[in-house]
């Protein structure tokens, strides 16, 4: 059974800092890994998707890496802004389902 | 190309009533998935459907919950005799026909509140 863990559960940083969110999964037989953003009471916004054959993806200030063999992914956010405050979810696709982590709640203080 | 649509966005029911949640997949998508997010918890897979077929319902509670994806019309997640513990956000996702590795695209969710 696939399990996804995200560390830390919550993170508070001052504006401008670079930060790293961590995700680990127990079964390396995945098709892809995806990072989402969720604002309170809202839906999911897909940030980055890494196929199992890829090592990383970049979009603007975001960079996600994937090490499938060790079951780990990181989301790097450069020069954080208050607007980045949200919950960040990691999810892996294996079989026909996505398995989500519990999320990291990020607060960026002005 | 409209994204995945869900309605209603918010639904209030009293204990014992029925809740019907609808999901219209993206145009051209034939696979639908339902996920549930309980308060302060992560999203959990419930069911995977293709047109007129339930492919994987291993995440569905055994009683009171059912899902369908008819040949015509939206996918429906039905909860009978709702209880307070059913209060959650229910998200639908869809993917195009083909293999199961296709990316899933999420709708905005339906937030169910059971009084």
Coordinates of C-alpha atoms in Angstrom, one line a residue:
Chain A
X1 CA 0.0 0.0 0.0
X2 CA 1.4 3.4 -1.0
X3 CA 2.0 5.9 1.7
X4 CA 3.1 9.5 1.2
X5 CA 4.6 11.6 4.0
X6 CA 5.3 15.3 3.9
X7 CA 7.7 17.1 6.2
X8 CA 7.4 19.6 7.8
X9 CA 3.6 19.7 8.6
X10 CA 3.9 23.5 9.0
X11 CA 6.5 26.1 8.1
X12 CA 6.6 29.8 8.8
X13 CA 9.3 31.9 7.2
X14 CA 10.0 35.6 6.6
X15 CA 9.4 37.0 3.1
X16 CA 12.3 36.5 0.7
X17 CA 13.6 33.3 2.1
X18 CA 14.3 30.2 0.0
X19 CA 12.7 27.1 1.3
X20 CA 12.4 23.4 0.7
X21 CA 9.4 21.1 1.3
X22 CA 9.9 17.4 1.5
X23 CA 7.8 14.5 0.3
X24 CA 8.6 10.8 0.7
X25 CA 6.7 7.7 -0.6
X26 CA 7.0 4.0 0.2
X27 CA 6.5 2.3 -3.1
X28 CA 8.8 3.4 -5.9
X29 CA 6.5 1.9 -8.6
X30 CA 4.9 5.3 -9.6
X31 CA 4.0 6.8 -12.9
X32 CA 4.4 10.4 -11.8
X33 CA 4.6 12.7 -8.9
X34 CA 2.7 16.0 -8.7
X35 CA 2.9 19.0 -6.4
X36 CA -0.4 20.9 -5.7
X37 CA -1.2 24.1 -3.9
X38 CA -4.4 24.4 -1.9
X39 CA -5.7 27.7 -0.4
X40 CA -8.1 27.5 2.5
X41 CA -11.5 26.3 1.5
X42 CA -10.5 26.1 -2.2
X43 CA -9.6 23.5 -4.7
X44 CA -6.3 22.2 -5.9
X45 CA -3.9 24.1 -8.2
X46 CA -1.4 21.9 -10.0
X47 CA 2.1 23.4 -9.7
X48 CA 4.5 20.8 -11.1
X49 CA 4.3 17.3 -12.5
X50 CA 7.3 15.1 -12.8
X51 CA 7.1 11.9 -14.8
X52 CA 8.8 8.8 -13.3
X53 CA 11.5 9.0 -16.0
X54 CA 12.3 12.6 -15.1
X55 CA 14.5 14.0 -12.3
X56 CA 13.1 17.6 -12.0
X57 CA 10.8 20.2 -13.3
X58 CA 10.9 24.0 -13.0
X59 CA 8.3 26.7 -13.2
X60 CA 9.2 30.2 -12.3
X61 CA 10.4 30.3 -8.7
X62 CA 9.4 26.7 -8.2
X63 CA 11.7 23.7 -8.7
X64 CA 10.7 20.1 -8.0
X65 CA 13.0 17.1 -7.9
X66 CA 12.3 13.4 -7.9
X67 CA 14.5 10.5 -6.8
X68 CA 12.3 7.6 -7.5
X69 CA 14.7 4.9 -6.2
X70 CA 14.9 6.5 -2.8
X71 CA 11.2 7.5 -2.8
X72 CA 11.8 11.2 -2.3
X73 CA 10.8 14.5 -3.8
X74 CA 11.5 18.1 -2.8
X75 CA 9.8 21.3 -3.8
X76 CA 12.1 24.3 -3.7
X77 CA 10.6 27.8 -3.6
X78 CA 12.9 30.7 -4.2
X79 CA 12.5 34.2 -2.8
X80 CA 9.2 33.4 -1.0
X81 CA 6.4 35.9 -1.0
X82 CA 3.3 36.3 1.2
X83 CA 1.2 35.2 -1.7
X84 CA 2.9 31.8 -1.5
X85 CA 1.1 31.1 1.8
X86 CA -1.0 28.0 1.3
X87 CA -1.0 24.3 1.9
X88 CA 1.3 22.3 -0.5
X89 CA 0.3 18.8 -1.3
X90 CA 2.5 16.1 -2.8
X91 CA 0.8 13.2 -4.7
X92 CA 2.0 10.1 -6.5
X93 CA 0.2 8.3 -9.2
X94 CA 0.5 4.5 -9.0
X95 CA -2.1 2.1 -10.5
X96 CA -5.1 4.2 -11.2
X97 CA -5.1 6.4 -8.1
X98 CA -3.3 9.4 -6.7
X99 CA -2.1 9.0 -3.1
X100 CA -1.7 12.3 -1.3
X101 CA 0.4 13.4 1.6
X102 CA -1.1 15.3 4.5
X103 CA 0.4 18.6 3.2
X104 CA 2.8 21.3 4.4
X105 CA 1.1 24.4 5.6
X106 CA 3.3 27.3 4.6
X107 CA 3.1 30.9 6.0
X108 CA 5.3 33.6 4.5
X109 CA 5.4 36.6 6.7
X110 CA 5.8 40.1 5.2
Chain B
X1 CA -12.0 24.0 -23.2
X2 CA -13.8 24.1 -19.9
X3 CA -12.2 22.3 -17.0
X4 CA -13.7 19.7 -14.7
X5 CA -17.0 21.0 -13.3
X6 CA -18.6 20.1 -10.1
X7 CA -21.9 21.1 -8.6
X8 CA -23.1 22.1 -6.3
X9 CA -20.0 23.9 -4.9
X10 CA -21.6 23.9 -1.4
X11 CA -24.2 21.5 -0.1
X12 CA -25.9 21.5 3.3
X13 CA -27.9 18.4 4.4
X14 CA -29.5 17.3 7.6
X15 CA -28.7 13.9 9.1
X16 CA -30.6 11.2 7.3
X17 CA -31.0 13.0 4.0
X18 CA -29.4 12.1 0.7
X19 CA -26.6 14.0 -0.9
X20 CA -26.0 13.9 -4.7
X21 CA -22.7 15.4 -6.0
X22 CA -22.2 15.9 -9.7
X23 CA -19.0 15.9 -11.8
X24 CA -18.7 16.8 -15.5
X25 CA -15.3 15.7 -16.8
X26 CA -13.2 17.8 -19.2
X27 CA -14.3 17.5 -22.8
X28 CA -12.9 14.3 -24.3
X29 CA -12.2 12.7 -20.9
X30 CA -13.7 9.3 -20.2
X31 CA -12.2 8.5 -16.8
X32 CA -13.5 10.0 -13.6
X33 CA -12.1 9.7 -10.1
X34 CA -13.6 10.8 -6.8
X35 CA -11.5 11.8 -3.8
X36 CA -12.6 12.9 -0.3
X37 CA -10.9 15.4 2.0
X38 CA -12.0 15.2 5.6
X39 CA -11.4 18.2 7.8
X40 CA -7.7 18.6 8.7
X41 CA -6.8 15.5 6.6
X42 CA -5.3 14.8 3.2
X43 CA -7.2 13.7 0.2
X44 CA -8.2 10.0 0.0
X45 CA -9.1 8.1 -3.2
X46 CA -12.7 6.8 -3.2
X47 CA -13.5 5.4 -6.7
X48 CA -12.4 5.3 -10.3
X49 CA -15.0 5.0 -13.1
X50 CA -15.1 4.8 -16.8
X51 CA -18.3 5.3 -18.8
X52 CA -20.9 2.8 -17.4
X53 CA -18.3 0.9 -15.5
X54 CA -16.8 1.0 -12.0
X55 CA -13.2 0.1 -12.3
X56 CA -11.9 0.5 -8.7
X57 CA -14.1 1.3 -5.7
X58 CA -11.7 0.1 -3.1
X59 CA -11.7 3.5 -1.3
X60 CA -15.5 3.8 -1.0
X61 CA -17.2 3.2 2.3
X62 CA -19.0 -0.1 2.2
X63 CA -22.4 1.3 3.1
X64 CA -24.5 4.4 2.0
X65 CA -22.0 5.5 -0.7
X66 CA -22.4 4.8 -4.4
X67 CA -21.1 6.2 -7.7
X68 CA -22.0 6.1 -11.3
X69 CA -20.9 7.5 -14.6
X70 CA -23.6 6.9 -17.1
X71 CA -23.2 6.9 -20.9
X72 CA -24.8 10.3 -21.0
X73 CA -24.5 13.0 -18.4
X74 CA -22.2 13.7 -15.4
X75 CA -20.8 11.3 -12.9
X76 CA -22.8 11.2 -9.7
X77 CA -21.5 10.4 -6.2
X78 CA -24.5 9.6 -4.0
X79 CA -24.5 9.5 -0.2
X80 CA -27.6 8.1 1.4
X81 CA -28.7 8.8 5.0
X82 CA -25.8 11.2 5.6
X83 CA -24.2 11.5 9.0
X84 CA -22.1 14.3 10.4
X85 CA -18.9 12.4 9.7
X86 CA -19.7 12.7 6.0
X87 CA -19.0 16.4 6.2
X88 CA -16.0 16.9 3.9
X89 CA -14.8 18.3 0.6
X90 CA -15.4 15.9 -2.3
X91 CA -13.2 16.4 -5.3
X92 CA -13.6 14.9 -8.8
X93 CA -10.8 14.5 -11.3
X94 CA -10.9 13.3 -14.9
X95 CA -8.3 12.0 -17.4
X96 CA -8.4 11.3 -21.1
X97 CA -9.0 7.8 -22.5
X98 CA -5.9 5.6 -22.7
X99 CA -3.8 4.1 -20.1
X100 CA -4.0 4.8 -16.4
X101 CA -0.8 6.9 -16.4
X102 CA -2.6 9.9 -17.7
X103 CA -2.6 13.1 -15.6
X104 CA -5.7 13.7 -13.6
X105 CA -7.3 17.1 -13.7
X106 CA -9.2 18.3 -10.7
X107 CA -12.5 20.1 -10.3
X108 CA -13.1 22.8 -7.6
X109 CA -14.8 20.4 -5.2
X110 CA -18.1 20.2 -3.5
X111 CA -18.1 21.0 0.2
X112 CA -20.7 19.0 2.0
X113 CA -21.9 20.1 5.5
X114 CA -24.1 17.7 7.4
X115 CA -26.0 19.4 10.3

